[in-house]
Short mmCIF file of C-alpha atoms in Angstrom, two decimals:
data_model
loop_
_atom_site.label_atom_id
_atom_site.label_comp_id
_atom_site.label_asym_id
_atom_site.label_seq_id
_atom_site.Cartn_x
_atom_site.Cartn_y
_atom_site.Cartn_z
CA MET H 1 230.53 20.26 94.50
CA THR H 2 229.52 19.40 98.15
CA VAL H 3 226.00 17.83 98.20
CA PRO H 4 223.97 18.53 101.31
CA VAL H 5 222.40 15.37 102.78
CA VAL H 6 219.95 14.41 105.34
CA LEU H 7 219.80 11.04 107.05
CA ALA H 8 216.49 9.55 108.02
CA GLY H 9 217.22 6.80 110.64
CA ALA H 10 220.53 7.31 112.26
CA ARG H 11 220.42 4.54 114.94
CA GLY H 12 220.90 0.96 114.38
CA HIS H 13 222.19 0.35 110.81
CA GLY H 14 221.85 4.10 110.43
CA ARG H 15 225.25 4.37 112.35
CA TRP H 16 226.94 2.86 109.29
CA HIS H 17 225.47 5.59 107.11
CA LEU H 18 226.71 8.16 109.64
CA ASP H 19 230.16 7.01 109.42
CA ASN H 20 230.00 6.74 105.72
CA ILE H 21 228.76 10.35 105.31
CA ARG H 22 231.56 11.45 107.53
CA ARG H 23 234.00 9.75 105.28
CA LEU H 24 232.63 11.47 102.23
CA GLN H 25 232.23 14.79 104.00
CA ALA H 26 235.90 14.66 104.80
CA ARG H 27 236.60 14.30 101.04
CA GLY H 28 234.24 17.25 100.30
CA ALA H 29 231.64 15.12 98.40
CA VAL H 30 228.63 15.49 100.75
CA ARG H 31 227.74 17.46 103.86
CA LEU H 32 225.43 16.27 106.59
CA ALA H 33 222.71 18.92 106.93
CA GLY H 34 220.16 17.11 109.00
CA ILE H 35 219.17 13.95 110.76
CA CYS H 36 215.67 12.71 111.11
CA GLU H 37 214.72 10.55 114.11
CA PRO H 38 211.80 10.39 116.44
CA ALA H 39 214.13 11.20 119.32
CA PRO H 40 217.04 13.56 118.42
CA LEU H 41 220.60 12.13 118.80
CA ASP H 42 222.66 13.29 121.66
CA ALA H 43 225.97 14.90 120.85
CA ASP H 44 227.83 11.82 121.59
CA GLU H 45 225.84 9.70 119.06
CA ILE H 46 226.99 11.88 116.22
CA PRO H 47 230.56 10.94 114.97
CA ASP H 48 233.29 13.65 115.26
CA GLY H 49 233.64 15.69 112.12
CA LEU H 50 229.99 15.96 111.26
CA GLY H 51 229.31 19.07 113.24
CA THR H 52 225.85 19.96 114.71
CA PRO H 53 223.32 19.03 111.88
CA GLU H 54 219.62 20.17 112.18
CA GLN H 55 217.42 17.46 113.74
CA SER H 56 213.79 16.84 113.31
CA ALA H 57 211.32 13.98 113.46
CA ASP H 58 209.41 15.36 110.38
CA LEU H 59 211.43 14.48 107.16
CA GLY H 60 209.57 16.94 104.96
CA ALA H 61 210.14 19.93 107.47
CA LEU H 62 213.78 19.01 107.72
CA LEU H 63 214.28 18.89 103.86
CA ALA H 64 212.55 22.16 103.59
CA ALA H 65 214.67 23.78 106.41
CA THR H 66 218.07 22.49 105.13
CA GLY H 67 217.46 22.40 101.41
CA ALA H 68 219.18 19.07 101.25
CA ARG H 69 219.57 17.61 97.78
CA ILE H 70 219.76 13.98 98.95
CA ALA H 71 217.87 12.06 101.55
CA VAL H 72 219.22 8.72 102.87
CA ILE H 73 216.49 6.58 104.20
CA CYS H 74 217.53 3.93 106.63
CA THR H 75 214.19 3.31 108.41
CA PRO H 76 211.81 0.31 109.13
CA ILE H 77 210.85 -1.48 105.98
CA PRO H 78 207.23 -0.40 106.07
CA THR H 79 208.13 3.29 106.00
CA HIS H 80 210.37 3.18 102.98
CA THR H 81 207.86 4.04 100.30
CA GLY H 82 206.22 6.91 102.21
CA LEU H 83 209.55 8.60 103.22
CA ALA H 84 211.02 8.10 99.79
CA LEU H 85 207.93 9.79 98.31
CA THR H 86 208.04 12.54 100.99
CA ALA H 87 211.73 13.21 99.87
CA ALA H 88 210.83 13.19 96.19
CA GLY H 89 207.94 15.57 96.86
CA HIS H 90 210.60 18.15 98.22
CA GLY H 91 212.89 17.58 95.14
CA ALA H 92 215.38 15.51 97.00
CA HIS H 93 217.09 12.62 95.48
CA VAL H 94 216.98 9.39 97.39
CA LEU H 95 219.39 6.56 98.58
CA LEU H 96 216.95 4.05 99.95
CA GLU H 97 217.93 1.12 101.98
CA LYS H 98 217.25 -2.42 101.03
CA PRO H 99 214.62 -4.00 100.82
CA PRO H 100 213.26 -0.99 98.97
CA ALA H 101 209.66 -1.91 99.94
CA PRO H 102 207.75 -4.82 101.63
CA SER H 103 205.54 -5.52 98.69
CA TYR H 104 205.68 -5.32 94.85
CA ALA H 105 202.69 -2.78 94.84
CA GLU H 106 204.61 -0.56 97.36
CA PHE H 107 207.77 -0.83 95.25
CA ARG H 108 205.84 0.25 92.14
CA ARG H 109 204.28 3.15 93.93
CA MET H 110 207.63 4.25 95.16
CA ALA H 111 209.47 3.92 91.77
CA ASP H 112 206.72 5.46 89.84
CA GLY H 113 206.42 8.34 92.28
CA VAL H 114 210.21 9.34 92.19
CA THR H 115 210.15 9.00 88.40
CA LYS H 116 207.05 11.35 88.31
CA ALA H 117 208.88 13.84 90.70
CA GLY H 118 211.93 13.77 88.45
CA VAL H 119 214.35 12.77 91.10
CA ALA H 120 217.07 10.10 91.15
CA CYS H 121 216.68 7.01 93.38
CA GLN H 122 219.42 4.69 94.37
CA ILE H 123 218.61 1.30 96.13
CA GLY H 124 221.02 0.46 98.89
CA PHE H 125 222.31 -3.00 97.72
CA GLN H 126 225.86 -2.09 98.47
CA SER H 127 227.32 -5.35 96.79
CA LEU H 128 226.01 -4.05 93.50
CA GLY H 129 228.57 -1.30 93.78
CA SER H 130 231.43 -3.92 93.72
CA HIS H 131 233.51 -3.79 90.41
CA ALA H 132 233.33 -7.56 90.53
CA VAL H 133 229.89 -7.48 89.33
CA PRO H 134 230.70 -6.19 85.81
CA ALA H 135 233.85 -8.14 85.72
CA ILE H 136 231.91 -11.48 86.27
CA ARG H 137 229.52 -10.41 83.72
CA ARG H 138 232.29 -9.91 81.30
CA LEU H 139 233.79 -13.25 82.11
CA VAL H 140 230.47 -14.99 81.39
CA ALA H 141 229.97 -13.07 78.15
CA GLU H 142 233.44 -14.05 76.92
CA GLY H 143 232.71 -17.77 77.68
CA ALA H 144 235.22 -18.11 80.41
CA VAL H 145 233.23 -20.97 82.12
CA GLY H 146 231.38 -22.15 79.04
CA GLU H 147 227.62 -22.28 78.91
CA VAL H 148 226.09 -20.89 82.16
CA THR H 149 223.65 -23.38 83.84
CA GLY H 150 222.65 -21.31 86.63
CA VAL H 151 223.66 -19.21 89.80
CA GLY H 152 223.70 -20.48 93.35
CA GLY H 153 223.86 -18.38 96.46
CA ALA H 154 224.57 -19.33 100.07
CA GLY H 155 224.50 -17.38 103.27
CA ALA H 156 224.93 -19.09 106.76
CA TRP H 157 224.88 -16.37 109.45
CA ALA H 158 224.03 -16.43 113.13
CA ARG H 159 221.75 -13.94 115.05
CA ASP H 160 220.84 -14.32 118.67
CA GLU H 161 217.44 -14.33 120.15
CA ALA H 162 217.93 -10.58 121.14
CA TYR H 163 218.21 -9.85 117.48
CA TYR H 164 214.42 -10.22 117.06
CA ARG H 165 213.67 -7.94 119.99
CA ARG H 166 215.71 -5.06 118.64
CA ALA H 167 212.70 -3.34 117.15
CA PRO H 168 208.89 -3.98 117.12
CA TRP H 169 209.04 -5.07 113.42
CA ALA H 170 211.99 -7.52 113.63
CA GLY H 171 211.21 -10.95 112.53
CA ARG H 172 207.68 -9.89 111.56
CA ARG H 173 205.61 -10.58 108.33
CA ARG H 174 203.18 -7.85 109.11
CA LEU H 175 202.72 -5.39 111.83
CA HIS H 176 199.33 -3.78 112.78
CA GLY H 177 198.04 -4.98 109.37
CA THR H 178 201.00 -3.57 107.46
CA ASP H 179 203.32 -5.71 105.49
CA VAL H 180 206.91 -5.91 106.91
CA VAL H 181 208.40 -9.18 105.36
CA ASP H 182 211.44 -9.17 107.47
CA GLY H 183 212.81 -12.63 106.48
CA VAL H 184 216.16 -14.00 105.93
CA LEU H 185 215.94 -13.90 102.05
CA THR H 186 214.40 -10.37 102.00
CA ASN H 187 216.34 -8.44 104.54
CA PRO H 188 219.58 -9.69 106.31
CA LEU H 189 220.72 -11.90 103.36
CA ALA H 190 218.73 -9.98 100.65
CA HIS H 191 222.14 -9.03 99.08
CA ALA H 192 222.77 -12.88 98.28
CA VAL H 193 219.53 -12.86 96.23
CA ALA H 194 220.10 -9.50 94.55
CA THR H 195 223.72 -10.27 93.73
CA GLY H 196 222.93 -13.58 92.36
CA LEU H 197 220.37 -12.03 90.03
CA ALA H 198 222.88 -9.35 89.24
CA VAL H 199 225.70 -11.54 88.14
CA LEU H 200 223.45 -13.46 85.79
CA GLY H 201 222.16 -10.13 84.28
CA THR H 202 218.57 -10.75 85.28
CA THR H 203 217.80 -7.94 87.63
CA ARG H 204 214.51 -6.63 86.11
CA ALA H 205 211.00 -7.70 86.98
CA GLU H 206 210.34 -9.10 83.51
CA ASP H 207 213.48 -11.32 83.83
CA VAL H 208 211.51 -13.54 86.37
CA THR H 209 209.42 -16.40 85.01
CA GLY H 210 208.78 -18.41 88.14
CA ILE H 211 209.63 -18.60 91.77
CA GLU H 212 209.79 -21.45 94.22
CA THR H 213 210.21 -20.85 97.96
CA GLU H 214 210.72 -22.97 101.11
CA LEU H 215 210.20 -20.77 104.07
CA LEU H 216 211.00 -21.98 107.71
CA ARG H 217 211.85 -20.89 111.25
CA ALA H 218 213.76 -22.15 114.23
CA ASN H 219 213.15 -19.13 116.17
CA ALA H 220 209.94 -18.23 117.93
CA ILE H 221 209.22 -15.51 115.29
CA GLU H 222 206.62 -14.72 112.60
CA SER H 223 208.94 -14.61 109.70
CA ASP H 224 211.45 -17.05 108.23
CA ASP H 225 215.02 -17.50 109.42
CA THR H 226 216.08 -20.65 107.47
CA SER H 227 214.81 -20.48 103.70
CA CYS H 228 215.58 -21.09 100.11
CA VAL H 229 214.28 -19.77 96.88
CA ARG H 230 214.73 -20.72 93.22
CA VAL H 231 214.12 -17.87 90.74
CA ARG H 232 213.37 -19.01 87.15
CA THR H 233 214.81 -16.78 84.38
CA PRO H 234 215.41 -17.26 80.57
CA ARG H 235 219.14 -17.37 81.46
CA GLY H 236 218.91 -20.09 83.92
CA PRO H 237 217.84 -20.38 87.60
CA VAL H 238 219.21 -18.43 90.64
CA THR H 239 218.82 -20.57 93.69
CA VAL H 240 219.71 -19.08 97.01
CA ALA H 241 219.75 -20.74 100.53
CA ALA H 242 220.14 -18.72 103.64
CA THR H 243 219.87 -19.09 107.38
CA LEU H 244 220.49 -17.08 110.49
CA CYS H 245 220.91 -20.37 112.47
CA ALA H 246 224.37 -21.41 111.59
CA GLU H 247 226.45 -23.03 114.14
CA ARG H 248 229.57 -22.05 112.28
CA PRO H 249 228.75 -18.76 110.39
CA GLY H 250 230.74 -17.91 107.29
CA GLU H 251 231.09 -15.45 104.49
CA PRO H 252 228.06 -15.41 102.21
CA TYR H 253 228.82 -15.94 98.43
CA VAL H 254 227.18 -16.49 95.09
CA VAL H 255 228.51 -19.00 92.49
CA VAL H 256 228.18 -18.97 88.68
CA HIS H 257 227.92 -22.47 87.43
CA GLY H 258 229.18 -23.17 83.80
CA SER H 259 229.75 -26.15 81.60
CA ALA H 260 233.54 -25.51 81.78
CA GLY H 261 234.06 -23.93 85.12
CA ARG H 262 232.57 -21.76 87.91
CA ILE H 263 233.12 -18.36 89.33
CA THR H 264 232.63 -17.84 93.09
CA PHE H 265 231.99 -14.40 94.36
CA TRP H 266 232.28 -13.54 98.13
CA TYR H 267 230.37 -10.23 97.76
CA LYS H 268 231.07 -8.67 101.07
CA GLN H 269 234.79 -9.15 100.32
CA ASP H 270 234.66 -8.15 96.69
CA ARG H 271 236.71 -11.36 96.17
CA VAL H 272 236.29 -13.58 93.18
CA LEU H 273 237.61 -17.07 92.38
CA LEU H 274 237.76 -18.18 88.78
CA GLN H 275 238.01 -22.01 88.14
CA ARG H 276 237.87 -23.27 84.60
CA ALA H 277 239.00 -26.22 82.61
CA GLY H 278 242.55 -26.21 81.53
CA HIS H 279 243.60 -23.36 83.73
CA GLY H 280 244.83 -23.03 87.34
CA PRO H 281 242.42 -21.20 89.82
CA GLU H 282 242.61 -17.47 89.67
CA GLU H 283 241.71 -15.28 92.55
CA LEU H 284 241.02 -11.55 92.26
CA VAL H 285 240.00 -8.85 94.68
CA TYR H 286 238.11 -5.86 93.19
CA GLY H 287 237.39 -2.33 94.29
CA ARG H 288 233.84 -0.95 95.12
CA THR H 289 232.04 2.35 94.42
CA ASP H 290 230.00 3.55 97.36
CA LEU H 291 226.37 4.16 96.31
CA LEU H 292 225.95 7.40 98.18
CA GLU H 293 229.10 8.71 96.51
CA ASN H 294 227.75 7.43 93.11
CA LEU H 295 224.52 9.22 93.74
CA ALA H 296 226.28 12.53 94.45
CA GLY H 297 228.40 11.91 91.33
CA HIS H 298 225.34 11.35 89.35
CA LEU H 299 223.88 14.78 90.55
CA ALA H 300 227.27 16.58 90.10
CA GLY H 301 228.57 15.16 86.88
CA GLY H 302 226.06 12.82 85.38
CA ASP H 303 227.55 9.50 86.55
CA GLY H 304 225.19 6.61 85.68
CA LEU H 305 223.45 5.23 88.74
CA LEU H 306 224.45 1.81 89.79
CA VAL H 307 221.24 0.57 91.33
CA PRO H 308 218.18 2.44 90.10
CA PRO H 309 214.81 0.89 91.13
CA ALA H 310 214.32 -0.82 87.82
CA GLU H 311 217.58 -2.94 88.51
CA THR H 312 215.77 -4.32 91.68
CA GLY H 313 212.61 -5.40 90.02
CA ALA H 314 213.57 -9.07 90.02
CA PHE H 315 214.38 -8.99 93.64
CA MET H 316 211.17 -7.41 94.48
CA ARG H 317 209.37 -10.26 92.64
CA VAL H 318 211.15 -12.55 95.26
CA VAL H 319 209.89 -10.30 98.05
CA GLU H 320 206.40 -10.49 96.77
CA ALA H 321 206.61 -14.37 96.45
CA VAL H 322 207.76 -14.50 100.06
CA ARG H 323 205.03 -12.15 101.13
CA THR H 324 202.27 -14.08 99.53
CA ALA H 325 203.64 -17.50 100.38
CA PRO H 326 202.06 -19.37 103.34
CA ASP H 327 203.48 -18.35 106.81
CA PRO H 328 206.99 -20.00 107.45
CA ALA H 329 206.70 -23.41 108.90
CA PRO H 330 208.28 -23.85 112.37
CA LEU H 331 211.12 -26.40 112.29
CA PRO H 332 210.39 -29.52 114.34
CA GLY H 333 211.95 -29.85 117.79
CA HIS H 334 214.59 -32.21 116.60
CA ALA H 335 215.79 -30.01 113.82
CA TRP H 336 217.37 -27.36 115.94
CA ARG H 337 218.84 -26.63 119.31
CA LEU H 338 219.64 -23.68 121.65
CA LEU H 339 223.06 -22.68 122.42
CA PRO H 340 222.45 -21.43 126.04
CA ALA H 341 225.67 -19.27 126.40
CA GLU H 342 224.93 -17.31 123.32
CA ARG H 343 221.13 -17.34 123.49
CA ARG H 344 220.67 -18.33 119.90
CA ARG H 345 219.19 -21.27 118.10
CA ILE H 346 221.14 -23.33 115.52
CA VAL H 347 220.05 -25.89 113.02
CA PRO H 348 222.78 -28.61 113.10
CA GLY H 349 224.25 -29.26 109.62
CA ILE H 350 222.57 -26.26 108.00
CA GLU H 351 225.88 -24.84 106.67
CA ASP H 352 226.45 -27.97 104.59
CA LEU H 353 223.02 -27.90 103.37
CA VAL H 354 223.12 -24.15 102.40
CA ALA H 355 226.26 -24.83 100.42
CA ALA H 356 224.85 -27.92 98.78
CA ALA H 357 221.88 -25.91 97.69
CA ALA H 358 224.10 -23.30 96.11
CA ASP H 359 226.30 -25.94 94.54
CA ARG H 360 223.37 -28.13 93.02
CA LEU H 361 221.00 -25.31 92.58
CA ALA H 362 218.61 -27.35 94.65
CA LEU H 363 215.98 -26.62 97.34
CA TYR H 364 216.11 -28.09 101.00
CA SER H 365 213.44 -30.58 100.14
CA GLU H 366 215.27 -31.79 96.98
CA LEU H 367 218.42 -32.26 99.13
CA GLY H 368 216.69 -34.71 101.60
CA ALA H 369 215.97 -32.36 104.53
CA ASP H 370 213.30 -34.28 106.14
CA TRP H 371 212.05 -30.93 107.93
CA ALA H 372 211.54 -29.10 104.68
CA PRO H 373 207.84 -28.77 103.53
CA PRO H 374 206.64 -29.11 99.98
CA LYS H 375 207.89 -26.07 98.02
CA GLU H 376 205.54 -23.19 97.09
CA VAL H 377 205.50 -22.22 93.54
CA SER H 378 204.42 -18.77 92.18
CA THR H 379 204.83 -17.16 88.79
CA ARG H 380 205.28 -13.54 87.95
#
């Protein structure tokens, strides 16, 4: 059954969704029925093969006109809850980009609203569609690496200064009195946090017993670009360090630490390295289920949703801890420098520090970074 879809937010990251919808439309799984943007897309902005979908700046009107069964929402973070509830009010099921909301209260309003409306909602953490996630959980359950002591996550990316000028909400904690929380842990490298929680099997809000954060910034922004977090759970800590100021950016990963080995998962590549006592290293590459395809399959044949809102509750606890923490501290001048040719700021040595945090499950201040402020501690 071909499922009609509307896409809210087709520019920026939304272009990825347009290409993905085109791929699935060619297979007969979905059909792009409409595009919701404040300014309509020109014909050359719509990939070949998608026809001439209806366009409107009003999502509710577009859903009513097209009868679409799925709304893909890829819009600024503060709009997520309102648009998801608009879609639900029209009986449309929702694929909602991460982070699902800028605060835990807005997340609960969204999740409760879609449940009350009787529609399905999938949160767009694409890494959680990787077949590596259940495979790692099975390895852990089988004792492949002994007793698990915790999970680390590392993300060392680079973003130039123009990245923070791409939209009014970019790099903001709030805008016109509304929460945004566009920080490195909550948006660009949010997958590292969500995937670390997922491989440990601690994805629900009630799995979180405490959170420690260290939020910093090298760029002239409001939010954080170089931060770390340690999430306390009954199964051990999940510690993630992330930056957008790497001199040598690399692939982000999470690592499961055990008493008899470790499992490293490069989640963008679906690649897993198993290292354990008494065995040689084993490397595997897994497949991945696309989240829109999974949602369409859920509607057509009852496939189980891979990332319903409840499975992102622990991540949203982290978002809330970041939101309510003191504003990120600016790094001192000696801690960063500008690469003039690339117009981006780097923190020398941050790649090694990020990796050490994931390896030792430690925060920057515990690793001896003289620019790291005392950690902020919150509980659930």
